[in-house]
XYZ file of N, CA, C and O in Angstrom:
592
model
N 8.062 72.007 104.537
C 8.480 70.755 105.147
C 7.971 69.596 104.306
O 6.784 69.506 104.027
N 8.859 68.766 103.867
C 8.465 67.594 103.101
C 8.238 66.429 104.067
O 9.045 66.173 104.943
N 7.124 65.740 103.876
C 6.885 64.538 104.666
C 6.729 63.384 103.690
O 5.931 63.461 102.747
N 7.504 62.344 103.891
C 7.460 61.189 103.009
C 6.658 60.086 103.675
O 6.827 59.811 104.854
N 5.783 59.450 102.911
C 5.002 58.345 103.455
C 5.628 57.037 103.013
O 5.837 56.819 101.819
N 5.937 56.185 103.949
C 6.531 54.886 103.646
C 5.670 53.796 104.269
O 5.772 53.516 105.452
N 4.803 53.206 103.483
C 3.978 52.106 103.978
C 3.109 52.491 105.151
O 2.976 51.734 106.101
N 2.517 53.660 105.136
C 1.652 54.079 106.230
C 2.400 54.778 107.350
O 1.804 55.402 108.202
N 3.727 54.687 107.384
C 4.511 55.376 108.404
C 5.009 56.687 107.818
O 5.354 56.764 106.646
N 5.039 57.726 108.624
C 5.476 59.025 108.150
C 6.857 59.343 108.686
O 7.164 59.078 109.832
N 7.681 59.892 107.831
C 8.994 60.348 108.282
C 9.277 61.712 107.667
O 8.858 61.998 106.551
N 9.959 62.527 108.396
C 10.308 63.870 107.934
C 11.564 63.763 107.087
O 12.459 62.969 107.383
N 11.651 64.527 106.040
C 12.802 64.439 105.142
C 14.085 64.853 105.853
O 14.079 65.654 106.785
N 15.183 64.314 105.369
C 16.478 64.626 105.978
C 16.865 66.084 105.760
O 17.559 66.669 106.579
N 16.399 66.694 104.656
C 16.705 68.099 104.415
C 16.069 68.988 105.484
O 16.681 69.911 106.008
N 14.821 68.671 105.855
C 14.133 69.415 106.909
C 14.887 69.285 108.228
O 15.086 70.261 108.946
N 15.319 68.063 108.548
C 16.074 67.854 109.781
C 17.374 68.639 109.771
O 17.750 69.251 110.756
N 18.069 68.613 108.628
C 19.357 69.307 108.536
C 19.194 70.806 108.718
O 20.011 71.447 109.368
N 18.128 71.369 108.138
C 17.916 72.812 108.233
C 17.511 73.249 109.635
O 17.914 74.293 110.115
N 16.684 72.455 110.313
C 16.088 72.899 111.554
C 16.745 72.353 112.825
O 16.599 72.939 113.877
N 17.417 71.249 112.710
C 17.976 70.636 113.908
C 19.478 70.406 113.809
O 20.029 69.591 114.500
N 20.127 71.131 112.916
C 21.541 70.898 112.650
C 22.392 71.044 113.909
O 23.210 70.187 114.218
N 22.183 72.109 114.649
C 23.035 72.362 115.799
C 22.855 71.311 116.891
O 23.823 70.736 117.363
N 21.603 71.051 117.274
C 21.377 70.111 118.377
C 21.777 68.694 117.988
O 22.317 67.955 118.794
N 21.517 68.304 116.732
C 21.893 66.963 116.289
C 23.413 66.816 116.268
O 23.952 65.807 116.743
N 24.096 67.834 115.747
C 25.557 67.785 115.705
C 26.121 67.707 117.115
O 27.089 66.987 117.371
N 25.509 68.442 118.032
C 25.969 68.439 119.415
C 25.808 67.046 120.032
O 26.705 66.527 120.686
N 24.665 66.394 119.778
C 24.426 65.052 120.305
C 25.382 64.046 119.682
O 25.934 63.185 120.364
N 25.579 64.134 118.371
C 26.499 63.212 117.701
C 27.921 63.397 118.208
O 28.645 62.429 118.409
N 28.323 64.650 118.408
C 29.652 64.932 118.949
C 29.837 64.271 120.301
O 30.862 63.674 120.584
N 28.829 64.388 121.162
C 28.900 63.810 122.491
C 29.021 62.290 122.411
O 29.808 61.675 123.106
N 28.229 61.681 121.509
C 28.268 60.230 121.347
C 29.623 59.772 120.836
O 30.178 58.790 121.320
N 30.178 60.503 119.852
C 31.489 60.144 119.324
C 32.549 60.246 120.414
O 33.408 59.380 120.533
N 32.475 61.293 121.220
C 33.440 61.434 122.310
C 33.317 60.281 123.303
O 34.313 59.770 123.798
N 32.094 59.845 123.588
C 31.896 58.715 124.491
C 32.523 57.464 123.896
O 33.265 56.744 124.562
N 32.259 57.214 122.607
C 32.795 56.007 121.964
C 34.314 56.056 121.938
O 34.984 55.091 122.293
N 34.903 57.186 121.512
C 36.359 57.289 121.463
C 36.957 57.213 122.861
O 38.032 56.675 123.057
N 36.245 57.739 123.841
C 36.729 57.660 125.214
C 36.824 56.227 125.693
O 37.803 55.835 126.326
N 35.821 55.423 125.371
C 35.837 54.015 125.764
C 36.965 53.285 125.061
O 37.716 52.531 125.688
N 37.109 53.500 123.753
C 38.166 52.819 123.008
C 39.543 53.188 123.543
O 40.365 52.315 123.796
N 39.795 54.481 123.697
C 41.133 54.875 124.139
C 41.404 54.391 125.557
O 42.521 53.971 125.867
N 40.385 54.415 126.432
C 40.572 53.923 127.792
C 40.904 52.429 127.778
O 41.840 51.982 128.449
N 40.149 51.652 127.010
C 40.380 50.207 126.986
C 41.735 49.852 126.388
O 42.410 48.941 126.875
N 42.120 50.539 125.340
C 43.402 50.218 124.717
C 44.572 50.566 125.633
O 45.623 49.936 125.557
N 44.402 51.563 126.504
C 45.481 51.932 127.424
C 45.406 51.170 128.740
O 46.404 50.681 129.245
N 44.203 51.085 129.326
C 44.044 50.595 130.695
C 43.421 49.203 130.807
O 43.445 48.610 131.866
N 42.801 48.720 129.727
C 42.083 47.447 129.805
C 43.025 46.255 129.876
O 44.213 46.346 129.593
N 42.452 45.125 130.243
C 43.219 43.879 130.294
C 43.365 43.353 128.870
O 42.383 43.199 128.152
N 44.608 43.079 128.445
C 44.862 42.639 127.080
C 45.296 41.186 127.073
O 46.217 40.795 127.783
N 44.625 40.402 126.247
C 45.011 39.010 126.011
C 45.300 38.906 124.520
O 44.419 39.140 123.696
N 46.546 38.557 124.172
C 46.940 38.503 122.769
C 47.023 37.078 122.286
O 47.532 36.200 122.968
N 46.524 36.894 121.080
C 46.688 35.644 120.372
C 47.598 35.880 119.180
O 48.191 36.947 119.037
N 47.668 34.893 118.319
C 48.536 35.020 117.154
C 47.954 35.995 116.124
O 48.696 36.710 115.461
N 46.622 36.017 116.001
C 45.987 36.815 114.961
C 45.091 37.942 115.467
O 44.628 38.752 114.675
N 44.789 37.954 116.764
C 43.963 39.030 117.298
C 44.234 39.209 118.782
O 44.872 38.374 119.411
N 43.755 40.322 119.304
C 43.892 40.626 120.725
C 42.523 40.995 121.268
O 41.700 41.576 120.564
N 42.284 40.642 122.525
C 41.037 40.977 123.195
C 41.370 41.912 124.347
O 42.183 41.584 125.204
N 40.768 43.100 124.341
C 40.905 44.060 125.429
C 39.589 44.060 126.184
O 38.520 44.133 125.564
N 39.644 43.991 127.504
C 38.394 43.979 128.273
C 38.562 44.735 129.579
O 39.668 44.871 130.102
N 37.428 45.205 130.091
C 37.399 45.889 131.391
C 35.970 45.858 131.905
O 35.016 45.699 131.131
N 35.823 46.018 133.211
C 34.503 46.153 133.814
C 33.986 47.554 133.566
O 34.761 48.510 133.500
N 32.675 47.674 133.454
C 32.080 49.007 133.306
C 32.403 49.894 134.498
O 32.543 51.098 134.369
N 32.547 49.282 135.661
C 32.825 50.072 136.863
C 34.202 50.737 136.821
O 34.439 51.714 137.507
N 35.122 50.210 135.993
C 36.459 50.797 135.892
C 36.511 52.008 134.970
O 37.468 52.777 134.989
N 35.491 52.159 134.127
C 35.489 53.278 133.190
C 35.243 54.581 133.933
O 34.487 54.619 134.902
N 35.858 55.669 133.498
C 35.574 56.969 134.105
C 34.097 57.333 133.957
O 33.451 56.934 132.988
N 33.577 58.059 134.901
C 32.142 58.378 134.953
C 31.637 59.071 133.694
O 30.550 58.793 133.213
N 32.446 59.965 133.121
C 31.967 60.746 131.982
C 31.789 59.917 130.717
O 31.088 60.324 129.805
N 32.417 58.725 130.625
C 32.228 57.908 129.422
C 31.424 56.648 129.682
O 31.142 55.915 128.763
N 31.017 56.399 130.906
C 30.298 55.164 131.175
C 28.806 55.364 131.409
O 28.094 54.410 131.636
N 28.304 56.612 131.330
C 26.923 56.861 131.710
C 25.908 56.235 130.757
O 24.798 55.970 131.151
N 26.256 55.977 129.513
C 25.298 55.410 128.560
C 25.520 53.919 128.340
O 24.858 53.319 127.520
N 26.436 53.321 129.042
C 26.810 51.941 128.770
C 26.313 51.012 129.862
O 27.070 50.609 130.727
N 25.049 50.647 129.821
C 24.533 49.742 130.833
C 23.613 48.719 130.198
O 23.064 48.948 129.124
N 23.442 47.577 130.864
C 22.433 46.609 130.455
C 22.916 45.378 129.730
O 22.390 44.311 129.931
N 23.910 45.492 128.889
C 24.391 44.328 128.160
C 25.859 44.548 127.804
O 26.340 45.671 127.828
N 26.592 43.477 127.473
C 28.019 43.658 127.166
C 28.213 44.517 125.918
O 27.428 44.434 124.975
N 29.241 45.342 125.937
C 29.557 46.211 124.808
C 30.767 45.638 124.086
O 31.765 45.277 124.715
N 30.681 45.574 122.770
C 31.763 45.003 121.977
C 32.122 45.975 120.866
O 31.241 46.503 120.194
N 33.420 46.214 120.679
C 33.897 47.053 119.590
C 34.968 46.324 118.814
O 35.567 45.363 119.310
N 35.221 46.759 117.590
C 36.220 46.130 116.737
C 37.230 47.175 116.291
O 36.859 48.292 115.971
N 38.476 46.783 116.247
C 39.530 47.655 115.763
C 40.304 46.904 114.690
O 40.993 45.924 114.979
N 40.161 47.360 113.446
C 40.837 46.724 112.316
C 41.577 47.826 111.581
O 40.959 48.667 110.930
N 42.896 47.844 111.698
C 43.698 48.914 111.126
C 43.947 48.764 109.639
O 43.648 47.735 109.029
N 44.511 49.802 109.055
C 44.775 49.803 107.615
C 45.829 48.784 107.212
O 45.919 48.416 106.050
N 46.607 48.315 108.159
C 47.600 47.289 107.857
C 46.951 45.956 107.482
O 47.599 45.095 106.918
N 45.674 45.809 107.821
C 44.952 44.562 107.524
C 44.442 44.515 106.095
O 43.860 43.516 105.683
N 44.623 45.570 105.334
C 44.209 45.551 103.933
C 43.379 46.764 103.571
O 43.246 47.709 104.342
N 42.817 46.684 102.378
C 41.969 47.777 101.896
C 40.632 47.747 102.619
O 40.362 46.853 103.403
N 39.777 48.723 102.323
C 38.513 48.881 103.040
C 37.640 47.632 102.954
O 37.052 47.208 103.949
N 37.568 47.010 101.768
C 36.712 45.831 101.650
C 37.258 44.658 102.473
O 36.495 43.856 103.000
N 38.589 44.564 102.601
C 39.188 43.522 103.447
C 38.873 43.776 104.923
O 38.513 42.861 105.663
N 39.007 45.040 105.354
C 38.722 45.376 106.750
C 37.254 45.153 107.087
O 36.924 44.645 108.166
N 36.360 45.489 106.157
C 34.933 45.253 106.397
C 34.633 43.758 106.497
O 33.822 43.338 107.321
N 35.278 42.951 105.675
C 35.085 41.499 105.740
C 35.562 40.956 107.076
O 34.901 40.114 107.698
N 36.677 41.464 107.552
C 37.197 41.026 108.856
C 36.213 41.379 109.959
O 35.923 40.567 110.842
N 35.653 42.596 109.914
C 34.670 42.994 110.929
C 33.410 42.141 110.853
O 32.845 41.773 111.885
N 32.963 41.794 109.638
C 31.802 40.905 109.504
C 32.097 39.532 110.091
O 31.255 38.928 110.762
N 33.306 39.035 109.873
C 33.686 37.734 110.437
C 33.763 37.805 111.955
O 33.352 36.878 112.646
N 34.261 38.920 112.498
C 34.268 39.113 113.955
C 32.841 39.046 114.500
O 32.574 38.379 115.485
N 31.925 39.785 113.853
C 30.529 39.802 114.323
C 29.917 38.413 114.282
O 29.236 37.995 115.223
N 30.160 37.691 113.187
C 29.585 36.350 113.053
C 30.170 35.392 114.090
O 29.438 34.608 114.700
N 31.473 35.460 114.302
C 32.107 34.570 115.281
C 31.662 34.917 116.698
O 31.416 34.028 117.515
N 31.524 36.189 116.975
C 31.163 36.615 118.319
C 29.682 36.396 118.627
O 29.305 36.278 119.791
N 28.852 36.301 117.602
C 27.417 36.135 117.835
C 27.113 34.844 118.597
O 26.138 34.783 119.343
N 27.926 33.825 118.416
C 27.723 32.572 119.146
C 28.074 32.720 120.622
O 27.491 32.065 121.472
N 29.047 33.569 120.930
C 29.504 33.730 122.308
C 28.742 34.820 123.055
O 28.816 34.890 124.273
N 28.042 35.692 122.335
C 27.459 36.883 122.947
C 26.538 36.584 124.135
O 26.637 37.259 125.155
N 25.644 35.592 124.059
C 24.780 35.329 125.220
C 25.551 34.854 126.455
O 25.052 34.941 127.568
N 26.776 34.379 126.255
C 27.568 33.858 127.368
C 28.462 34.906 128.015
O 29.123 34.624 129.010
N 28.512 36.115 127.458
C 29.393 37.153 127.990
C 28.772 37.812 129.211
O 27.559 37.961 129.308
N 29.628 38.229 130.138
C 29.156 38.955 131.320
C 28.570 40.292 130.901
O 29.079 40.947 129.998
N 27.527 40.704 131.579
C 26.786 41.909 131.194
C 27.507 43.209 131.552
O 27.223 44.245 130.993
N 28.440 43.168 132.476
C 29.107 44.396 132.914
C 30.488 44.562 132.292
O 31.348 45.212 132.849
N 30.705 43.994 131.116
C 32.013 44.051 130.464
C 31.972 44.924 129.216
O 30.957 45.026 128.534
N 33.103 45.524 128.918
C 33.328 46.245 127.674
C 34.493 45.540 127.000
O 35.531 45.305 127.624
N 34.328 45.193 125.729
C 35.307 44.352 125.035
C 35.667 44.989 123.696
O 34.783 45.502 122.997
N 36.948 44.933 123.338
C 37.395 45.330 122.007
C 38.178 44.171 121.408
O 39.064 43.604 122.064
N 37.847 43.820 120.171
C 38.623 42.838 119.417
C 39.495 43.610 118.443
O 38.992 44.392 117.639
N 40.792 43.370 118.505
C 41.735 44.086 117.642
C 42.435 43.086 116.734
O 43.019 42.111 117.213
N 42.374 43.317 115.437
C 42.937 42.394 114.458
C 44.418 42.662 114.241
O 44.868 43.803 114.255
N 45.174 41.580 114.016
C 46.581 41.689 113.639
C 46.665 41.652 112.108
O 45.695 41.317 111.424
N 47.824 41.963 111.578
C 48.002 42.003 110.126
C 47.727 40.652 109.472
O 47.232 40.583 108.369
N 48.054 39.578 110.133
C 47.999 38.250 109.533
C 46.629 37.587 109.629
O 46.500 36.413 109.360
N 45.604 38.319 109.987
C 44.296 37.709 110.228
C 43.638 37.215 108.941
O 42.780 36.345 108.978
N 44.038 37.739 107.791
C 43.481 37.273 106.517
C 43.801 35.807 106.241
O 43.071 35.148 105.517
N 44.891 35.309 106.813
C 45.296 33.929 106.579
C 44.413 32.919 107.300
O 44.478 31.730 107.034
N 43.582 33.395 108.206
C 42.790 32.534 109.075
C 41.473 32.121 108.420
O 40.788 32.950 107.835
N 41.127 30.829 108.553
C 39.787 30.403 108.132
C 38.805 30.814 109.229
O 39.203 31.143 110.344
N 37.506 30.745 108.919
C 36.503 31.162 109.891
C 36.507 30.244 111.117
O 36.352 30.703 112.247
N 36.701 28.955 110.904
C 36.733 28.003 112.017
C 37.926 28.290 112.929
O 37.798 28.275 114.157
N 39.072 28.594 112.339
C 40.256 28.933 113.137
C 40.048 30.238 113.902
O 40.472 30.364 115.052
N 39.387 31.206 113.259
C 39.092 32.476 113.923
C 38.201 32.245 115.145
O 38.466 32.767 116.226
N 37.147 31.436 114.976
C 36.251 31.151 116.104
C 36.994 30.435 117.223
O 36.791 30.733 118.396
N 37.874 29.497 116.856
C 38.627 28.769 117.876
C 39.541 29.704 118.656
O 39.586 29.669 119.887
N 40.287 30.568 117.936
C 41.190 31.504 118.621
C 40.411 32.497 119.480
O 40.809 32.804 120.607
N 39.281 32.990 118.966
C 38.450 33.905 119.737
C 37.930 33.231 121.001
O 37.943 33.819 122.082
N 37.498 31.989 120.890
C 37.017 31.231 122.045
C 38.119 31.102 123.101
O 37.892 31.331 124.297
N 39.329 30.769 122.670
C 40.454 30.622 123.604
C 40.763 31.944 124.314
O 40.982 31.966 125.530
N 40.783 33.036 123.560
C 41.114 34.335 124.154
C 40.025 34.814 125.109
O 40.321 35.377 126.166
N 38.760 34.584 124.754
C 37.671 35.004 125.633
C 37.696 34.197 126.925
O 37.467 34.719 128.008
N 37.990 32.911 126.820
C 38.084 32.079 128.040
C 39.233 32.554 128.939
O 39.086 32.635 130.147
N 40.373 32.901 128.323
C 41.522 33.395 129.107
C 41.214 34.718 129.792
O 41.667 34.973 130.897
N 40.470 35.568 129.127
C 40.207 36.900 129.674
C 39.162 36.894 130.773
O 39.009 37.888 131.469
N 38.423 35.806 130.931
C 37.457 35.709 132.016
C 36.199 36.525 131.831
O 35.623 37.008 132.801
N 35.743 36.666 130.593
C 34.533 37.466 130.374
C 33.319 36.599 130.077
O 32.262 37.114 129.748
N 33.453 35.284 130.197
C 32.287 34.398 130.122
C 31.575 34.405 131.458
O 32.167 34.637 132.498
N 30.282 34.101 131.438
C 29.500 33.989 132.684
C 30.049 32.894 133.573
O 30.566 31.928 133.195
């Protein structure tokens, strides 16, 4: 077993973890992925959708989620991003997600704690400046009723 020392803190090497905990870790990750995909698919089908010109906001109360996917989602609002391949190459999609995070960080303390939210980008979102993105996001969040 290799143990690496990092500034006085000890961590076990990833090779040791992979050899000894592969099954249980994979099982936990599988469960988490299923929970995340369950929330996304539920919201995209059943959630309240407010569409703007460049993005859409999907939202729902935690109480509306099925029991098997809502057990780990408590305490603060949950936010996810959906940026498809139509929005550009990987670096373009990552930039869009970073802009979503930055724009949403200003609104995050004002969001209701029992909400699950997905921001979905449209193809034309690259044309938007950051100020325009924040303005459109503000309008859509106000329409959807997820502010305190």
